mmCIF file of C-alpha atoms in Angstrom:
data_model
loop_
_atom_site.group_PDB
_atom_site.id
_atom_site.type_symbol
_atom_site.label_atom_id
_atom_site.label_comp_id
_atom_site.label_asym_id
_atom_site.label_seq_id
_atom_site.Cartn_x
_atom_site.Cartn_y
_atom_site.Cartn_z
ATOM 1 C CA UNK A 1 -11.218 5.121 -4.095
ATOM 2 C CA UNK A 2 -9.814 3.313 -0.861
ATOM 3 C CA UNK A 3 -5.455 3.738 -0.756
ATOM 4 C CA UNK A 4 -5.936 -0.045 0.650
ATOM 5 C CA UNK A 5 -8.404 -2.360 -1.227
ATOM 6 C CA UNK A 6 -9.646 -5.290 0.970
ATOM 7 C CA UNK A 7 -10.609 -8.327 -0.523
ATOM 8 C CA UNK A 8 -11.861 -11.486 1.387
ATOM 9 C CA UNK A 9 -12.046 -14.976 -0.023
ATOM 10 C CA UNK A 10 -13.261 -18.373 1.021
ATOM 11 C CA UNK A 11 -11.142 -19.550 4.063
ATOM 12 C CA UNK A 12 -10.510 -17.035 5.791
ATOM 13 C CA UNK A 13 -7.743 -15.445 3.238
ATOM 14 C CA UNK A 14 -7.686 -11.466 3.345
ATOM 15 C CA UNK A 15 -6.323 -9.661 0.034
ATOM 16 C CA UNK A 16 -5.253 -6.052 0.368
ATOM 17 C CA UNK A 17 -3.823 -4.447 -2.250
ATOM 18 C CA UNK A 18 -2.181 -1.360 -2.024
ATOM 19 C CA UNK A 19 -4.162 0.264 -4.694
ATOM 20 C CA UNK A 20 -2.307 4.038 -5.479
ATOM 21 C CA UNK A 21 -1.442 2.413 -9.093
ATOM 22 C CA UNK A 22 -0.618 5.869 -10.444
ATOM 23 C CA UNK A 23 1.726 6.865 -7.931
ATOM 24 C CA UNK A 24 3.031 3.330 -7.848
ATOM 25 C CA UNK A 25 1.459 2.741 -4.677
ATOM 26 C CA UNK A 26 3.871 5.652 -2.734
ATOM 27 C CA UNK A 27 3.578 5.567 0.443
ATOM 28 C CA UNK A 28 1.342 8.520 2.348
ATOM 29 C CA UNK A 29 -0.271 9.527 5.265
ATOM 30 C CA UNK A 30 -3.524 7.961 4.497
ATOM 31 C CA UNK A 31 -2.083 5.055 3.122
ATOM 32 C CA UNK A 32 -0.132 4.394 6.271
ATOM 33 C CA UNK A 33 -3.307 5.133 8.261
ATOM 34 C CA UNK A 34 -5.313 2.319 6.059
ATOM 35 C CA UNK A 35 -2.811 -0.388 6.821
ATOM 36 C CA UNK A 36 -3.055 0.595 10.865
ATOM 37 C CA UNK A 37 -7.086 0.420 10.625
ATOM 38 C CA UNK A 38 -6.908 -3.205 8.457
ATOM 39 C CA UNK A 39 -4.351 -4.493 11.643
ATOM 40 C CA UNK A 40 -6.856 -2.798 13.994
ATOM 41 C CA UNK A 41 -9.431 -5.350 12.466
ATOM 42 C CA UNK A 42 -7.382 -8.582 11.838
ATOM 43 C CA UNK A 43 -5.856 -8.194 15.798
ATOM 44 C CA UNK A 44 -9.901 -9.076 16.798
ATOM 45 C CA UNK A 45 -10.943 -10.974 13.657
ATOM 46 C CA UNK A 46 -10.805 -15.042 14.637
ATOM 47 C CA UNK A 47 -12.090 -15.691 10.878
ATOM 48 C CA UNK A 48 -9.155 -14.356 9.163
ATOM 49 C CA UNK A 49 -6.457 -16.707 8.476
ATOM 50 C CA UNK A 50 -4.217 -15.819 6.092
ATOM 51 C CA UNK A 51 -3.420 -12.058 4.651
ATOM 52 C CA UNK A 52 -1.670 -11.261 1.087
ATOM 53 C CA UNK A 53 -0.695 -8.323 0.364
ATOM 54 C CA UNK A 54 -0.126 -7.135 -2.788
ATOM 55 C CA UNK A 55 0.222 -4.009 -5.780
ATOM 56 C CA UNK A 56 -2.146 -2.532 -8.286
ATOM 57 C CA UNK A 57 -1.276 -2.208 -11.470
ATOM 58 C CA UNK A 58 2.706 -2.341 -12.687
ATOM 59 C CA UNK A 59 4.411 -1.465 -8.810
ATOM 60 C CA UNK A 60 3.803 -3.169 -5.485
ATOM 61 C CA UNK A 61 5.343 0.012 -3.689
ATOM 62 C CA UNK A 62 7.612 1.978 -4.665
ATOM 63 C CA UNK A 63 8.775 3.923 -0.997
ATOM 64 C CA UNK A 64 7.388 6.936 0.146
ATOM 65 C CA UNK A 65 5.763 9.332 -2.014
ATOM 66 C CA UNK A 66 8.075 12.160 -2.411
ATOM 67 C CA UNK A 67 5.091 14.814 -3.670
ATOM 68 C CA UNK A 68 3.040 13.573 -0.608
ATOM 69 C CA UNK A 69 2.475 15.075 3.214
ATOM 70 C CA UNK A 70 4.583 12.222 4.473
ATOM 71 C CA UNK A 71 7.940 13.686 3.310
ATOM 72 C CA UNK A 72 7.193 17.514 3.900
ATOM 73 C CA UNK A 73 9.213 19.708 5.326
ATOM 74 C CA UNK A 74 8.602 19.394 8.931
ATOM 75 C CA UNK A 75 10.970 19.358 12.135
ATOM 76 C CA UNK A 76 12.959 16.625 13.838
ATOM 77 C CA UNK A 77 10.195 15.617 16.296
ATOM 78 C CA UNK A 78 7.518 15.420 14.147
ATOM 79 C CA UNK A 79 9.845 13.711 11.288
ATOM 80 C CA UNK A 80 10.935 10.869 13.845
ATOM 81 C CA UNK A 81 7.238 10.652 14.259
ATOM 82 C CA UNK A 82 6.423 10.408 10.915
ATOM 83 C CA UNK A 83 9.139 7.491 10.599
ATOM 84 C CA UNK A 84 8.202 5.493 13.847
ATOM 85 C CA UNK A 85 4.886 5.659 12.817
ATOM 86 C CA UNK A 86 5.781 3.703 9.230
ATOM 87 C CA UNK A 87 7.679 1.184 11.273
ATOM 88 C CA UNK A 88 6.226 0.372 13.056
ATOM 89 C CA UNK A 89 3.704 -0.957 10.344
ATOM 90 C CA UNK A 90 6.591 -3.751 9.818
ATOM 91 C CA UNK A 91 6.410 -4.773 13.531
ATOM 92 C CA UNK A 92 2.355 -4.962 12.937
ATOM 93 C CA UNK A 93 3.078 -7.547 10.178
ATOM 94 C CA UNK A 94 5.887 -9.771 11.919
ATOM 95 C CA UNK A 95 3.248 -9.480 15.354
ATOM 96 C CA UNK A 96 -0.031 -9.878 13.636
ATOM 97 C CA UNK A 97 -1.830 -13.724 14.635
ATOM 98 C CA UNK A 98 -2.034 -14.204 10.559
ATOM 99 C CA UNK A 99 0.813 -15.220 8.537
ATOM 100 C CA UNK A 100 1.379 -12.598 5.980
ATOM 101 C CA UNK A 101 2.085 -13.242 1.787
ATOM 102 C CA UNK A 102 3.818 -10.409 0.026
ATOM 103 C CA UNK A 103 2.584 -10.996 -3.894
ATOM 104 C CA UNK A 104 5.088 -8.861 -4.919
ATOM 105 C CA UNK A 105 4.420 -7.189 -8.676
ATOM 106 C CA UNK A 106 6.891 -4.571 -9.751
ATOM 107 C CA UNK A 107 8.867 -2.500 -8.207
ATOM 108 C CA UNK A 108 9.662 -2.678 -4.298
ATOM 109 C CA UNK A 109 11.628 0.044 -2.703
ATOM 110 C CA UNK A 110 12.293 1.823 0.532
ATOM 111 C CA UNK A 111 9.139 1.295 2.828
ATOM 112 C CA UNK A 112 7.562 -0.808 -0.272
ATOM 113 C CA UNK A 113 10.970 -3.209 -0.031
ATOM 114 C CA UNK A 114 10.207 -3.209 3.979
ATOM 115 C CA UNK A 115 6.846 -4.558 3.456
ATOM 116 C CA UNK A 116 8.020 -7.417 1.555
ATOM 117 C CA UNK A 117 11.196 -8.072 4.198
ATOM 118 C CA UNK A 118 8.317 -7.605 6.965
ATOM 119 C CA UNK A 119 6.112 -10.608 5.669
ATOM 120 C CA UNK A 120 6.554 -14.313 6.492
ATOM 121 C CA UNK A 121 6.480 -15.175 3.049
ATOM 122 C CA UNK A 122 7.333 -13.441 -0.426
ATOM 123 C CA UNK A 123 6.526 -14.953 -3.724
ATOM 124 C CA UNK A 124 8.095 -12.648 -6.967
ATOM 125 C CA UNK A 125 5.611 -11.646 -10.040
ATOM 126 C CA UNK A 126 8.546 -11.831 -13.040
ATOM 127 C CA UNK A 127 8.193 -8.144 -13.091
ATOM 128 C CA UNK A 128 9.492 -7.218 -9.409
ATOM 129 C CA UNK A 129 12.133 -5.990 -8.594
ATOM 130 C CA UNK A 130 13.541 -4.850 -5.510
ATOM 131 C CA UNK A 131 16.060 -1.703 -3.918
ATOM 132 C CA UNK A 132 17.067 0.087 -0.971
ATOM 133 C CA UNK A 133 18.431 3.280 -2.621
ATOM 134 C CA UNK A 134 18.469 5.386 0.600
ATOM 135 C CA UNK A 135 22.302 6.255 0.912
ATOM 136 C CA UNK A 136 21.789 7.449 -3.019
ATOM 137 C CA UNK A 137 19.498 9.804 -1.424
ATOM 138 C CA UNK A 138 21.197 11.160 1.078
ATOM 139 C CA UNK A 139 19.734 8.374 3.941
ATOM 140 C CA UNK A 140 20.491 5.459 5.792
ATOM 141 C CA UNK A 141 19.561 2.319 4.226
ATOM 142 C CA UNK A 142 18.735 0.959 7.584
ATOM 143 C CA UNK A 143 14.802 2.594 7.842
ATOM 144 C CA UNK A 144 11.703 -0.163 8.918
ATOM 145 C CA UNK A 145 13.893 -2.877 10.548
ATOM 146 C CA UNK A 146 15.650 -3.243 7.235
ATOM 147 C CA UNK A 147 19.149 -3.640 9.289
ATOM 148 C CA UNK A 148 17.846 -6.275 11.489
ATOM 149 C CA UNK A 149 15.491 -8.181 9.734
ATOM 150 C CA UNK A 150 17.892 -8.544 6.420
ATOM 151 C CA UNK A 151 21.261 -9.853 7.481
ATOM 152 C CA UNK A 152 19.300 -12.634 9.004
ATOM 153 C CA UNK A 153 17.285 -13.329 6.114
ATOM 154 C CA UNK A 154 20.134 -13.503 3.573
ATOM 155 C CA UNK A 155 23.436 -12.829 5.535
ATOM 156 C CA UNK A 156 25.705 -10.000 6.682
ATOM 157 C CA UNK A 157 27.925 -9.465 3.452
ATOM 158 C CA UNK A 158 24.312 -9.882 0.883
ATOM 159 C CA UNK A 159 22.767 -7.571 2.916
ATOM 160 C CA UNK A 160 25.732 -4.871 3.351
ATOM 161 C CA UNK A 161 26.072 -5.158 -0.374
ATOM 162 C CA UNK A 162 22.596 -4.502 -1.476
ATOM 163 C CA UNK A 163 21.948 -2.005 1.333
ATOM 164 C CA UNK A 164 25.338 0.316 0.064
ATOM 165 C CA UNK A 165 25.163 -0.093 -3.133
ATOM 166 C CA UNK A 166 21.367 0.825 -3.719
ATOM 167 C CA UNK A 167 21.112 -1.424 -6.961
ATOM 168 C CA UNK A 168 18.218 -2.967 -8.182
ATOM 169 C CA UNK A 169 17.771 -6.856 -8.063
ATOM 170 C CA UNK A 170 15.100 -8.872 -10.111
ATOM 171 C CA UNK A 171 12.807 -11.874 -8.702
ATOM 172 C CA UNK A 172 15.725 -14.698 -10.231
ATOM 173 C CA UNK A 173 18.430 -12.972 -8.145
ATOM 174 C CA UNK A 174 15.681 -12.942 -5.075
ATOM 175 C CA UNK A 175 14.916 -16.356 -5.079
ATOM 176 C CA UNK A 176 18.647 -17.561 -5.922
ATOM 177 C CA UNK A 177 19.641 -15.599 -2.941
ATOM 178 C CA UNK A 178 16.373 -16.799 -0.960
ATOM 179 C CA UNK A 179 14.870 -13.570 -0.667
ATOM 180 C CA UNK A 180 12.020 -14.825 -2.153
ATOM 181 C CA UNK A 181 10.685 -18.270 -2.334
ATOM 182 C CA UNK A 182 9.421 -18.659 -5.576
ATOM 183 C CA UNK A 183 9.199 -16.675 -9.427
ATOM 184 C CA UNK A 184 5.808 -17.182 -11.147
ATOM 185 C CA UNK A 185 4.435 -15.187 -14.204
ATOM 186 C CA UNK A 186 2.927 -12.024 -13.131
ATOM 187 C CA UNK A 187 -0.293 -13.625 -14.472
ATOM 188 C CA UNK A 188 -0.384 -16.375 -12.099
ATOM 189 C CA UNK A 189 0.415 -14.288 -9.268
ATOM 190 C CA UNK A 190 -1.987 -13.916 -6.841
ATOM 191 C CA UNK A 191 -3.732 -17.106 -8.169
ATOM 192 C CA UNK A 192 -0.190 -19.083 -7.014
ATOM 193 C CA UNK A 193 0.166 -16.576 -3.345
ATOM 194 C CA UNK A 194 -3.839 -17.888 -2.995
ATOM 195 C CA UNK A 195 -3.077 -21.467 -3.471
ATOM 196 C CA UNK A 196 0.033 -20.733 -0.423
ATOM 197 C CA UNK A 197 -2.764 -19.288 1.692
ATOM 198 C CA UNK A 198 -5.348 -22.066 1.002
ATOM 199 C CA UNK A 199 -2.688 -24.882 2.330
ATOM 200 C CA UNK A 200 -1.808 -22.519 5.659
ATOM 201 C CA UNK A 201 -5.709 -21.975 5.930
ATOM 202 C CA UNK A 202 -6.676 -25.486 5.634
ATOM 203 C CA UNK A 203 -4.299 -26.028 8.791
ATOM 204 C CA UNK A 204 -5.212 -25.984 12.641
ATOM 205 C CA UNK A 205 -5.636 -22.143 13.604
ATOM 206 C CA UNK A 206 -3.947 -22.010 16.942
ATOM 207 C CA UNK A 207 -1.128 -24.241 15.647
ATOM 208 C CA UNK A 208 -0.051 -21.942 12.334
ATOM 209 C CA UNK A 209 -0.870 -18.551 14.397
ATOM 210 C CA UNK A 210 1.690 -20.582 17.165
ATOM 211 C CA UNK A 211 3.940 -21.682 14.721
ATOM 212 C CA UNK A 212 4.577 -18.080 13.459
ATOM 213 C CA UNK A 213 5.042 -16.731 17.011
ATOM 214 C CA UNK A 214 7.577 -18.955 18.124
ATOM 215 C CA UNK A 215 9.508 -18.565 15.298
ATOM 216 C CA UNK A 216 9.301 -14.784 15.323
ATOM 217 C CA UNK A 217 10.438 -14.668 18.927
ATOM 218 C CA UNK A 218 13.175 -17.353 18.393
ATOM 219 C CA UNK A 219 14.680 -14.640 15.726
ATOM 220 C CA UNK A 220 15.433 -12.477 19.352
ATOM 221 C CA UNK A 221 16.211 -15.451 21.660
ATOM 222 C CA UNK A 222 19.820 -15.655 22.498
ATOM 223 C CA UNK A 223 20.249 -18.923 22.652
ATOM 224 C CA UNK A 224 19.790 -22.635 20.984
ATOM 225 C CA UNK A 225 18.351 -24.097 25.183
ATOM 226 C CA UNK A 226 15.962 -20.609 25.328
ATOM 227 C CA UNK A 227 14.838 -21.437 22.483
ATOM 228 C CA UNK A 228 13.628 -25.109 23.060
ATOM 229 C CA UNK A 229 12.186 -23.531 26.670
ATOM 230 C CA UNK A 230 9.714 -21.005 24.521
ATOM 231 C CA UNK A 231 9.235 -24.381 22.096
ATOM 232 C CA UNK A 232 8.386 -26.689 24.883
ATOM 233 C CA UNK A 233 5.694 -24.242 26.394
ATOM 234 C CA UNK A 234 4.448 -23.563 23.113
ATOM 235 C CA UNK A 235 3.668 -27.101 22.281
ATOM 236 C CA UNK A 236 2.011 -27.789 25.778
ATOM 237 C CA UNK A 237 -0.196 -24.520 24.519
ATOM 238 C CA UNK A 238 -0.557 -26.756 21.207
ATOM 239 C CA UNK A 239 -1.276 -29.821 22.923
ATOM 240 C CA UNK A 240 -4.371 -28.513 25.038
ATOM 241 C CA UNK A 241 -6.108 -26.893 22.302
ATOM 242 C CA UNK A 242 -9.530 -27.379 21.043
ATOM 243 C CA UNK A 243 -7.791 -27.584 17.912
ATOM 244 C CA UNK A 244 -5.652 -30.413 18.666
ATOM 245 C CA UNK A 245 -8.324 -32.193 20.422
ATOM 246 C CA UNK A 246 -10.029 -31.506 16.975
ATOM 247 C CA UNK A 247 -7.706 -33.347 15.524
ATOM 248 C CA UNK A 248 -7.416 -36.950 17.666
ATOM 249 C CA UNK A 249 -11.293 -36.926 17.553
ATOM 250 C CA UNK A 250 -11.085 -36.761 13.424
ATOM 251 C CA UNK A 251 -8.196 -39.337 13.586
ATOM 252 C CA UNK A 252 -10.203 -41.967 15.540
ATOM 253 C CA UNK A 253 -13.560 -41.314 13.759
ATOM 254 C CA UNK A 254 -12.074 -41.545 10.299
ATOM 255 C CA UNK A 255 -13.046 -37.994 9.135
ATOM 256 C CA UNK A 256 -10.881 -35.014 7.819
ATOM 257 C CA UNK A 257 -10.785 -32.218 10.908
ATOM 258 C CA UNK A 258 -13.464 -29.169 11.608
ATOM 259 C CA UNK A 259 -11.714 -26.410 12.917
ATOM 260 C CA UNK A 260 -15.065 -25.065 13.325
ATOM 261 C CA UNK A 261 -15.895 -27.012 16.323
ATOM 262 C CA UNK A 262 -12.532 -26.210 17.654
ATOM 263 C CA UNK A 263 -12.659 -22.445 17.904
#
């Protein structure tokens, strides 16, 4: 049984589901290895255009697997290894030419809550909930980009407060505090991340994979004028696309777009 179940559907949408239910979907070696190999193949895959990610069974992750080879005993080097080599699995998401859909089911923690934080978008099952319990444990809170990434996301004194404490917050406090963007019944989960992916899929490929890397960069861009620069260049990137000319040529023959021809 495959640690990282890959599902694709009409569109271009990938599903993997991190698919460990009795551990909770821990995190482990080969687990971290899966994810690498799936962003191995969506870096050179033109056909994929959206990715979910998602749980099996009642957890979406739950952090690393403390019974597993990723937490053993080991020394310095190879434990700053071991941790690099996770996070850098966030960077993968934010960097990947696919916007990414945590479907989040259960319990998020640790790495699991960094996945979510990593993605563009996170829609809540009723069930999830989310923590980063580290300084309980002994450990920073700040693990996976967690320090960086969540003060912008939901401000300084949120994130300080849920990092510190360690508590547990359910999917209403993650949408009120716009962690998340929307609740749904666990039941209509992935059918309501789907329909999310089916309106970015049905869009112009070299504009949404665009879209999500100015955006990304603007996060690091110091300014409000270096940011219109990377816009501006982006746009004239936009404007001489196949995609765009795609796009005129519908609009004056009266037709919906074909990305097809575009590509």
């Amino acid at each position: 049984m495959s640690e990282l179940q890959i599902d694709r559907h009409d569109g271009g949408i990938v599903i993997a589901t991190i698919n460990r239910p009795a551990r909770m979907n821990a995190i482990d070696r080969n687990l971290i290895a899966s994810f690498e190999a799936l962003f191995d193949r969506l870096d050179a895959d033109r056909e994929a255009r959206v990715l979910i990610l998602t749980g099996a069974g009642r957890a979406f992750c739950a952090g690393a697997d403390l019974k597993s080879d990723f937490v053993e005993s080991a020394g310095p080097e190879e434990s700053l290894a071991s941790q690099l080599r996770l996070a850098r699995l966030m960077e993968r998401i934010a960097n990947l030419r696919q916007p990414v859909i945590a479907a989040v089911n259960g319990a998020a923690a640790g790495g699991g809550f960094a996945f979510t934080l990593a993605a563009d978008i996170r829609i809540a099952g009723r069930s999830a909930h989310f923590s980063i319990a580290n300084a309980r444990l002994g450990l920073s809170a700040g693990e996976c980009g967690i320090s960086w990434l969540l003060p912008r996301l939901i401000g300084l004194s949120r994130a300080f407060e849920l990092m510190l404490t360690g508590r547990k917050f359910d999917a209403e406090e993650a949408e009120r505090i716009g962690y998340v963007v929307r609740t749904v019944a666990d039941d209509v989960l992935l059918d309501t991340a789907l329909e999310t992916a089916r309106l970015i899929a049905a869009n112009a490929p070299f504009g949404v994979a665009m879209t999500k890397d100015v955006v990304r960069r603007n996060l690091e861009t110091a300014s409000m004028q270096a940011a219109i620069a990377l816009e501006a260049r982006t746009q004239l990137l936009c404007g001489g696309s196949g995609d765009f000319r795609e796009v005129v040529s519908a609009f004056l023959e009266k037709r919906p777009p074909d990305f097809t021809r575009s590509g």
